């Protein structure tokens, strides 16, 4: 089920149980005409509490999105320009705003009580790896990783 992030909230009706996992529920939201996969992974937390965490995140989505994106830019911008930029293959050095513009949120995973991963497509800048901003308190993003 697809819903607009600013018009609806996560409810049990908008979720589908993931057939590959006993304790995971999924849905999709649309933001700026792009789909974002949402997963609620229950570990020692009820579905109702996880839905509340997800909805709390989306109530202040612009702020959280900006914090997550700031973490990705802080962690990977210089690395890209120093180690991955390749003008001959269409990946020139970028300014911070240009780098930021290439990042697209593709998924948000909610784990445990306050663990949130915001997953970005990086438009090929790092060989099509995913960049992940991580929050351990449900509010700030002070860690990141590359996957893939």
mmCIF file with all atom_site columns, C-alpha atoms in Angstrom:
data_model
loop_
_atom_site.group_PDB
_atom_site.id
_atom_site.type_symbol
_atom_site.label_atom_id
_atom_site.label_alt_id
_atom_site.label_comp_id
_atom_site.label_asym_id
_atom_site.label_entity_id
_atom_site.label_seq_id
_atom_site.pdbx_PDB_ins_code
_atom_site.Cartn_x
_atom_site.Cartn_y
_atom_site.Cartn_z
_atom_site.occupancy
_atom_site.B_iso_or_equiv
_atom_site.pdbx_formal_charge
_atom_site.auth_seq_id
_atom_site.auth_comp_id
_atom_site.auth_asym_id
_atom_site.auth_atom_id
_atom_site.pdbx_PDB_model_num
ATOM 1   C CA . UNK A 1 1   ? 0.000  0.000   0.000   1.00 0.00 ? 1   UNK A CA 1
ATOM 2   C CA . UNK A 1 2   ? 1.303  3.437   -0.978  1.00 0.00 ? 2   UNK A CA 1
ATOM 3   C CA . UNK A 1 3   ? 0.594  6.598   0.986   1.00 0.00 ? 3   UNK A CA 1
ATOM 4   C CA . UNK A 1 4   ? 1.668  10.224  0.909   1.00 0.00 ? 4   UNK A CA 1
ATOM 5   C CA . UNK A 1 5   ? 3.892  10.997  3.881   1.00 0.00 ? 5   UNK A CA 1
ATOM 6   C CA . UNK A 1 6   ? 2.198  14.295  4.674   1.00 0.00 ? 6   UNK A CA 1
ATOM 7   C CA . UNK A 1 7   ? -1.415 13.106  4.429   1.00 0.00 ? 7   UNK A CA 1
ATOM 8   C CA . UNK A 1 8   ? -1.451 9.733   6.145   1.00 0.00 ? 8   UNK A CA 1
ATOM 9   C CA . UNK A 1 9   ? 0.104  7.930   9.042   1.00 0.00 ? 9   UNK A CA 1
ATOM 10  C CA . UNK A 1 10  ? 1.321  4.376   9.325   1.00 0.00 ? 10  UNK A CA 1
ATOM 11  C CA . UNK A 1 11  ? -1.500 2.187   10.573  1.00 0.00 ? 11  UNK A CA 1
ATOM 12  C CA . UNK A 1 12  ? -1.875 -1.557  10.747  1.00 0.00 ? 12  UNK A CA 1
ATOM 13  C CA . UNK A 1 13  ? -4.080 -1.247  7.639   1.00 0.00 ? 13  UNK A CA 1
ATOM 14  C CA . UNK A 1 14  ? -1.226 0.284   5.608   1.00 0.00 ? 14  UNK A CA 1
ATOM 15  C CA . UNK A 1 15  ? 1.236  -2.492  6.559   1.00 0.00 ? 15  UNK A CA 1
ATOM 16  C CA . UNK A 1 16  ? 1.879  -5.866  5.003   1.00 0.00 ? 16  UNK A CA 1
ATOM 17  C CA . UNK A 1 17  ? 3.668  -8.643  6.870   1.00 0.00 ? 17  UNK A CA 1
ATOM 18  C CA . UNK A 1 18  ? 6.974  -9.520  5.249   1.00 0.00 ? 18  UNK A CA 1
ATOM 19  C CA . UNK A 1 19  ? 6.729  -13.204 4.279   1.00 0.00 ? 19  UNK A CA 1
ATOM 20  C CA . UNK A 1 20  ? 10.525 -13.593 4.661   1.00 0.00 ? 20  UNK A CA 1
ATOM 21  C CA . UNK A 1 21  ? 10.595 -12.474 8.284   1.00 0.00 ? 21  UNK A CA 1
ATOM 22  C CA . UNK A 1 22  ? 8.529  -13.378 11.314  1.00 0.00 ? 22  UNK A CA 1
ATOM 23  C CA . UNK A 1 23  ? 8.717  -9.903  12.858  1.00 0.00 ? 23  UNK A CA 1
ATOM 24  C CA . UNK A 1 24  ? 8.829  -7.445  9.947   1.00 0.00 ? 24  UNK A CA 1
ATOM 25  C CA . UNK A 1 25  ? 6.094  -5.313  8.408   1.00 0.00 ? 25  UNK A CA 1
ATOM 26  C CA . UNK A 1 26  ? 6.424  -3.203  5.277   1.00 0.00 ? 26  UNK A CA 1
ATOM 27  C CA . UNK A 1 27  ? 4.734  -0.366  3.442   1.00 0.00 ? 27  UNK A CA 1
ATOM 28  C CA . UNK A 1 28  ? 5.664  2.237   0.838   1.00 0.00 ? 28  UNK A CA 1
ATOM 29  C CA . UNK A 1 29  ? 5.347  6.004   0.989   1.00 0.00 ? 29  UNK A CA 1
ATOM 30  C CA . UNK A 1 30  ? 5.599  8.543   -1.790  1.00 0.00 ? 30  UNK A CA 1
ATOM 31  C CA . UNK A 1 31  ? 7.719  11.652  -1.385  1.00 0.00 ? 31  UNK A CA 1
ATOM 32  C CA . UNK A 1 32  ? 8.430  14.069  -4.222  1.00 0.00 ? 32  UNK A CA 1
ATOM 33  C CA . UNK A 1 33  ? 7.002  11.500  -6.659  1.00 0.00 ? 33  UNK A CA 1
ATOM 34  C CA . UNK A 1 34  ? 9.541  8.898   -5.479  1.00 0.00 ? 34  UNK A CA 1
ATOM 35  C CA . UNK A 1 35  ? 8.678  5.735   -3.596  1.00 0.00 ? 35  UNK A CA 1
ATOM 36  C CA . UNK A 1 36  ? 10.355 5.011   -0.263  1.00 0.00 ? 36  UNK A CA 1
ATOM 37  C CA . UNK A 1 37  ? 10.174 1.524   1.218   1.00 0.00 ? 37  UNK A CA 1
ATOM 38  C CA . UNK A 1 38  ? 9.404  1.473   4.930   1.00 0.00 ? 38  UNK A CA 1
ATOM 39  C CA . UNK A 1 39  ? 10.076 -1.502  7.174   1.00 0.00 ? 39  UNK A CA 1
ATOM 40  C CA . UNK A 1 40  ? 9.174  -1.960  10.819  1.00 0.00 ? 40  UNK A CA 1
ATOM 41  C CA . UNK A 1 41  ? 11.358 -4.659  12.352  1.00 0.00 ? 41  UNK A CA 1
ATOM 42  C CA . UNK A 1 42  ? 10.034 -5.793  15.702  1.00 0.00 ? 42  UNK A CA 1
ATOM 43  C CA . UNK A 1 43  ? 12.627 -6.823  18.262  1.00 0.00 ? 43  UNK A CA 1
ATOM 44  C CA . UNK A 1 44  ? 11.386 -6.726  21.837  1.00 0.00 ? 44  UNK A CA 1
ATOM 45  C CA . UNK A 1 45  ? 8.858  -4.040  20.866  1.00 0.00 ? 45  UNK A CA 1
ATOM 46  C CA . UNK A 1 46  ? 5.185  -4.271  19.979  1.00 0.00 ? 46  UNK A CA 1
ATOM 47  C CA . UNK A 1 47  ? 3.818  -3.434  16.554  1.00 0.00 ? 47  UNK A CA 1
ATOM 48  C CA . UNK A 1 48  ? 1.852  -0.560  18.103  1.00 0.00 ? 48  UNK A CA 1
ATOM 49  C CA . UNK A 1 49  ? 5.018  0.924   19.639  1.00 0.00 ? 49  UNK A CA 1
ATOM 50  C CA . UNK A 1 50  ? 6.888  0.540   16.349  1.00 0.00 ? 50  UNK A CA 1
ATOM 51  C CA . UNK A 1 51  ? 4.053  2.257   14.451  1.00 0.00 ? 51  UNK A CA 1
ATOM 52  C CA . UNK A 1 52  ? 4.249  5.097   17.003  1.00 0.00 ? 52  UNK A CA 1
ATOM 53  C CA . UNK A 1 53  ? 8.015  5.405   16.404  1.00 0.00 ? 53  UNK A CA 1
ATOM 54  C CA . UNK A 1 54  ? 7.480  5.525   12.636  1.00 0.00 ? 54  UNK A CA 1
ATOM 55  C CA . UNK A 1 55  ? 4.731  8.127   12.897  1.00 0.00 ? 55  UNK A CA 1
ATOM 56  C CA . UNK A 1 56  ? 6.810  10.221  15.288  1.00 0.00 ? 56  UNK A CA 1
ATOM 57  C CA . UNK A 1 57  ? 9.626  10.185  12.729  1.00 0.00 ? 57  UNK A CA 1
ATOM 58  C CA . UNK A 1 58  ? 7.288  11.301  9.938   1.00 0.00 ? 58  UNK A CA 1
ATOM 59  C CA . UNK A 1 59  ? 5.676  14.078  12.013  1.00 0.00 ? 59  UNK A CA 1
ATOM 60  C CA . UNK A 1 60  ? 8.997  15.922  11.847  1.00 0.00 ? 60  UNK A CA 1
ATOM 61  C CA . UNK A 1 61  ? 10.192 14.362  8.612   1.00 0.00 ? 61  UNK A CA 1
ATOM 62  C CA . UNK A 1 62  ? 11.867 17.386  6.997   1.00 0.00 ? 62  UNK A CA 1
ATOM 63  C CA . UNK A 1 63  ? 14.055 17.959  10.049  1.00 0.00 ? 63  UNK A CA 1
ATOM 64  C CA . UNK A 1 64  ? 14.955 14.262  10.346  1.00 0.00 ? 64  UNK A CA 1
ATOM 65  C CA . UNK A 1 65  ? 15.610 13.983  6.597   1.00 0.00 ? 65  UNK A CA 1
ATOM 66  C CA . UNK A 1 66  ? 17.918 17.003  6.764   1.00 0.00 ? 66  UNK A CA 1
ATOM 67  C CA . UNK A 1 67  ? 19.804 15.587  9.772   1.00 0.00 ? 67  UNK A CA 1
ATOM 68  C CA . UNK A 1 68  ? 20.226 12.200  8.068   1.00 0.00 ? 68  UNK A CA 1
ATOM 69  C CA . UNK A 1 69  ? 21.368 13.823  4.820   1.00 0.00 ? 69  UNK A CA 1
ATOM 70  C CA . UNK A 1 70  ? 23.772 16.110  6.713   1.00 0.00 ? 70  UNK A CA 1
ATOM 71  C CA . UNK A 1 71  ? 25.352 12.981  8.245   1.00 0.00 ? 71  UNK A CA 1
ATOM 72  C CA . UNK A 1 72  ? 25.790 11.371  4.813   1.00 0.00 ? 72  UNK A CA 1
ATOM 73  C CA . UNK A 1 73  ? 27.327 14.542  3.357   1.00 0.00 ? 73  UNK A CA 1
ATOM 74  C CA . UNK A 1 74  ? 29.632 14.897  6.372   1.00 0.00 ? 74  UNK A CA 1
ATOM 75  C CA . UNK A 1 75  ? 30.756 11.273  6.194   1.00 0.00 ? 75  UNK A CA 1
ATOM 76  C CA . UNK A 1 76  ? 31.111 10.784  2.435   1.00 0.00 ? 76  UNK A CA 1
ATOM 77  C CA . UNK A 1 77  ? 31.547 14.091  0.587   1.00 0.00 ? 77  UNK A CA 1
ATOM 78  C CA . UNK A 1 78  ? 35.340 14.385  0.915   1.00 0.00 ? 78  UNK A CA 1
ATOM 79  C CA . UNK A 1 79  ? 35.766 10.638  0.360   1.00 0.00 ? 79  UNK A CA 1
ATOM 80  C CA . UNK A 1 80  ? 33.912 10.945  -2.941  1.00 0.00 ? 80  UNK A CA 1
ATOM 81  C CA . UNK A 1 81  ? 35.978 13.873  -4.235  1.00 0.00 ? 81  UNK A CA 1
ATOM 82  C CA . UNK A 1 82  ? 39.288 12.401  -3.060  1.00 0.00 ? 82  UNK A CA 1
ATOM 83  C CA . UNK A 1 83  ? 38.803 8.730   -3.967  1.00 0.00 ? 83  UNK A CA 1
ATOM 84  C CA . UNK A 1 84  ? 35.819 8.158   -6.253  1.00 0.00 ? 84  UNK A CA 1
ATOM 85  C CA . UNK A 1 85  ? 35.493 11.198  -8.541  1.00 0.00 ? 85  UNK A CA 1
ATOM 86  C CA . UNK A 1 86  ? 36.442 10.227  -12.092 1.00 0.00 ? 86  UNK A CA 1
ATOM 87  C CA . UNK A 1 87  ? 35.895 12.971  -14.650 1.00 0.00 ? 87  UNK A CA 1
ATOM 88  C CA . UNK A 1 88  ? 36.653 10.637  -17.577 1.00 0.00 ? 88  UNK A CA 1
ATOM 89  C CA . UNK A 1 89  ? 33.802 8.315   -16.562 1.00 0.00 ? 89  UNK A CA 1
ATOM 90  C CA . UNK A 1 90  ? 31.220 11.001  -15.847 1.00 0.00 ? 90  UNK A CA 1
ATOM 91  C CA . UNK A 1 91  ? 31.813 11.451  -12.109 1.00 0.00 ? 91  UNK A CA 1
ATOM 92  C CA . UNK A 1 92  ? 33.374 14.913  -11.698 1.00 0.00 ? 92  UNK A CA 1
ATOM 93  C CA . UNK A 1 93  ? 34.371 16.476  -8.402  1.00 0.00 ? 93  UNK A CA 1
ATOM 94  C CA . UNK A 1 94  ? 31.292 18.012  -6.808  1.00 0.00 ? 94  UNK A CA 1
ATOM 95  C CA . UNK A 1 95  ? 30.451 20.885  -4.512  1.00 0.00 ? 95  UNK A CA 1
ATOM 96  C CA . UNK A 1 96  ? 28.599 19.971  -1.317  1.00 0.00 ? 96  UNK A CA 1
ATOM 97  C CA . UNK A 1 97  ? 25.229 21.135  -2.741  1.00 0.00 ? 97  UNK A CA 1
ATOM 98  C CA . UNK A 1 98  ? 25.832 19.100  -5.930  1.00 0.00 ? 98  UNK A CA 1
ATOM 99  C CA . UNK A 1 99  ? 26.763 16.039  -3.869  1.00 0.00 ? 99  UNK A CA 1
ATOM 100 C CA . UNK A 1 100 ? 23.681 16.450  -1.681  1.00 0.00 ? 100 UNK A CA 1
ATOM 101 C CA . UNK A 1 101 ? 21.445 16.760  -4.746  1.00 0.00 ? 101 UNK A CA 1
ATOM 102 C CA . UNK A 1 102 ? 22.544 13.317  -5.968  1.00 0.00 ? 102 UNK A CA 1
ATOM 103 C CA . UNK A 1 103 ? 21.308 11.605  -2.790  1.00 0.00 ? 103 UNK A CA 1
ATOM 104 C CA . UNK A 1 104 ? 17.848 10.018  -2.873  1.00 0.00 ? 104 UNK A CA 1
ATOM 105 C CA . UNK A 1 105 ? 16.178 8.277   0.070   1.00 0.00 ? 105 UNK A CA 1
ATOM 106 C CA . UNK A 1 106 ? 15.054 4.823   -1.063  1.00 0.00 ? 106 UNK A CA 1
ATOM 107 C CA . UNK A 1 107 ? 14.165 3.168   2.260   1.00 0.00 ? 107 UNK A CA 1
ATOM 108 C CA . UNK A 1 108 ? 13.730 3.799   5.954   1.00 0.00 ? 108 UNK A CA 1
ATOM 109 C CA . UNK A 1 109 ? 14.085 0.907   8.380   1.00 0.00 ? 109 UNK A CA 1
ATOM 110 C CA . UNK A 1 110 ? 12.885 1.101   11.954  1.00 0.00 ? 110 UNK A CA 1
ATOM 111 C CA . UNK A 1 111 ? 14.471 -1.357  14.408  1.00 0.00 ? 111 UNK A CA 1
ATOM 112 C CA . UNK A 1 112 ? 14.069 -1.948  18.138  1.00 0.00 ? 112 UNK A CA 1
ATOM 113 C CA . UNK A 1 113 ? 13.028 1.047   20.238  1.00 0.00 ? 113 UNK A CA 1
ATOM 114 C CA . UNK A 1 114 ? 14.899 3.956   18.637  1.00 0.00 ? 114 UNK A CA 1
ATOM 115 C CA . UNK A 1 115 ? 17.181 2.538   15.921  1.00 0.00 ? 115 UNK A CA 1
ATOM 116 C CA . UNK A 1 116 ? 16.486 4.018   12.489  1.00 0.00 ? 116 UNK A CA 1
ATOM 117 C CA . UNK A 1 117 ? 18.366 3.552   9.219   1.00 0.00 ? 117 UNK A CA 1
ATOM 118 C CA . UNK A 1 118 ? 17.752 6.016   6.372   1.00 0.00 ? 118 UNK A CA 1
ATOM 119 C CA . UNK A 1 119 ? 19.031 4.440   3.170   1.00 0.00 ? 119 UNK A CA 1
ATOM 120 C CA . UNK A 1 120 ? 20.152 6.505   0.188   1.00 0.00 ? 120 UNK A CA 1
ATOM 121 C CA . UNK A 1 121 ? 20.793 5.782   -3.455  1.00 0.00 ? 121 UNK A CA 1
ATOM 122 C CA . UNK A 1 122 ? 23.979 7.675   -4.328  1.00 0.00 ? 122 UNK A CA 1
ATOM 123 C CA . UNK A 1 123 ? 23.484 8.018   -8.126  1.00 0.00 ? 123 UNK A CA 1
ATOM 124 C CA . UNK A 1 124 ? 26.525 5.857   -8.888  1.00 0.00 ? 124 UNK A CA 1
ATOM 125 C CA . UNK A 1 125 ? 29.035 8.068   -7.070  1.00 0.00 ? 125 UNK A CA 1
ATOM 126 C CA . UNK A 1 126 ? 30.316 5.100   -5.036  1.00 0.00 ? 126 UNK A CA 1
ATOM 127 C CA . UNK A 1 127 ? 29.761 2.319   -7.566  1.00 0.00 ? 127 UNK A CA 1
ATOM 128 C CA . UNK A 1 128 ? 26.035 2.029   -6.733  1.00 0.00 ? 128 UNK A CA 1
ATOM 129 C CA . UNK A 1 129 ? 26.479 1.234   -3.059  1.00 0.00 ? 129 UNK A CA 1
ATOM 130 C CA . UNK A 1 130 ? 23.859 2.293   -0.556  1.00 0.00 ? 130 UNK A CA 1
ATOM 131 C CA . UNK A 1 131 ? 24.723 5.016   1.939   1.00 0.00 ? 131 UNK A CA 1
ATOM 132 C CA . UNK A 1 132 ? 23.009 4.621   5.304   1.00 0.00 ? 132 UNK A CA 1
ATOM 133 C CA . UNK A 1 133 ? 22.510 7.303   7.958   1.00 0.00 ? 133 UNK A CA 1
ATOM 134 C CA . UNK A 1 134 ? 21.907 5.734   11.359  1.00 0.00 ? 134 UNK A CA 1
ATOM 135 C CA . UNK A 1 135 ? 20.101 7.007   14.443  1.00 0.00 ? 135 UNK A CA 1
ATOM 136 C CA . UNK A 1 136 ? 20.368 5.247   17.773  1.00 0.00 ? 136 UNK A CA 1
ATOM 137 C CA . UNK A 1 137 ? 18.020 7.570   19.657  1.00 0.00 ? 137 UNK A CA 1
ATOM 138 C CA . UNK A 1 138 ? 15.292 8.058   17.046  1.00 0.00 ? 138 UNK A CA 1
ATOM 139 C CA . UNK A 1 139 ? 16.157 11.746  16.662  1.00 0.00 ? 139 UNK A CA 1
ATOM 140 C CA . UNK A 1 140 ? 19.782 12.436  15.740  1.00 0.00 ? 140 UNK A CA 1
ATOM 141 C CA . UNK A 1 141 ? 21.939 10.907  13.033  1.00 0.00 ? 141 UNK A CA 1
ATOM 142 C CA . UNK A 1 142 ? 25.563 10.659  14.112  1.00 0.00 ? 142 UNK A CA 1
ATOM 143 C CA . UNK A 1 143 ? 26.686 7.498   12.346  1.00 0.00 ? 143 UNK A CA 1
ATOM 144 C CA . UNK A 1 144 ? 26.719 6.235   8.786   1.00 0.00 ? 144 UNK A CA 1
ATOM 145 C CA . UNK A 1 145 ? 27.901 3.347   6.684   1.00 0.00 ? 145 UNK A CA 1
ATOM 146 C CA . UNK A 1 146 ? 28.172 2.209   3.092   1.00 0.00 ? 146 UNK A CA 1
ATOM 147 C CA . UNK A 1 147 ? 26.600 -1.086  2.016   1.00 0.00 ? 147 UNK A CA 1
ATOM 148 C CA . UNK A 1 148 ? 26.649 -3.113  -1.167  1.00 0.00 ? 148 UNK A CA 1
#
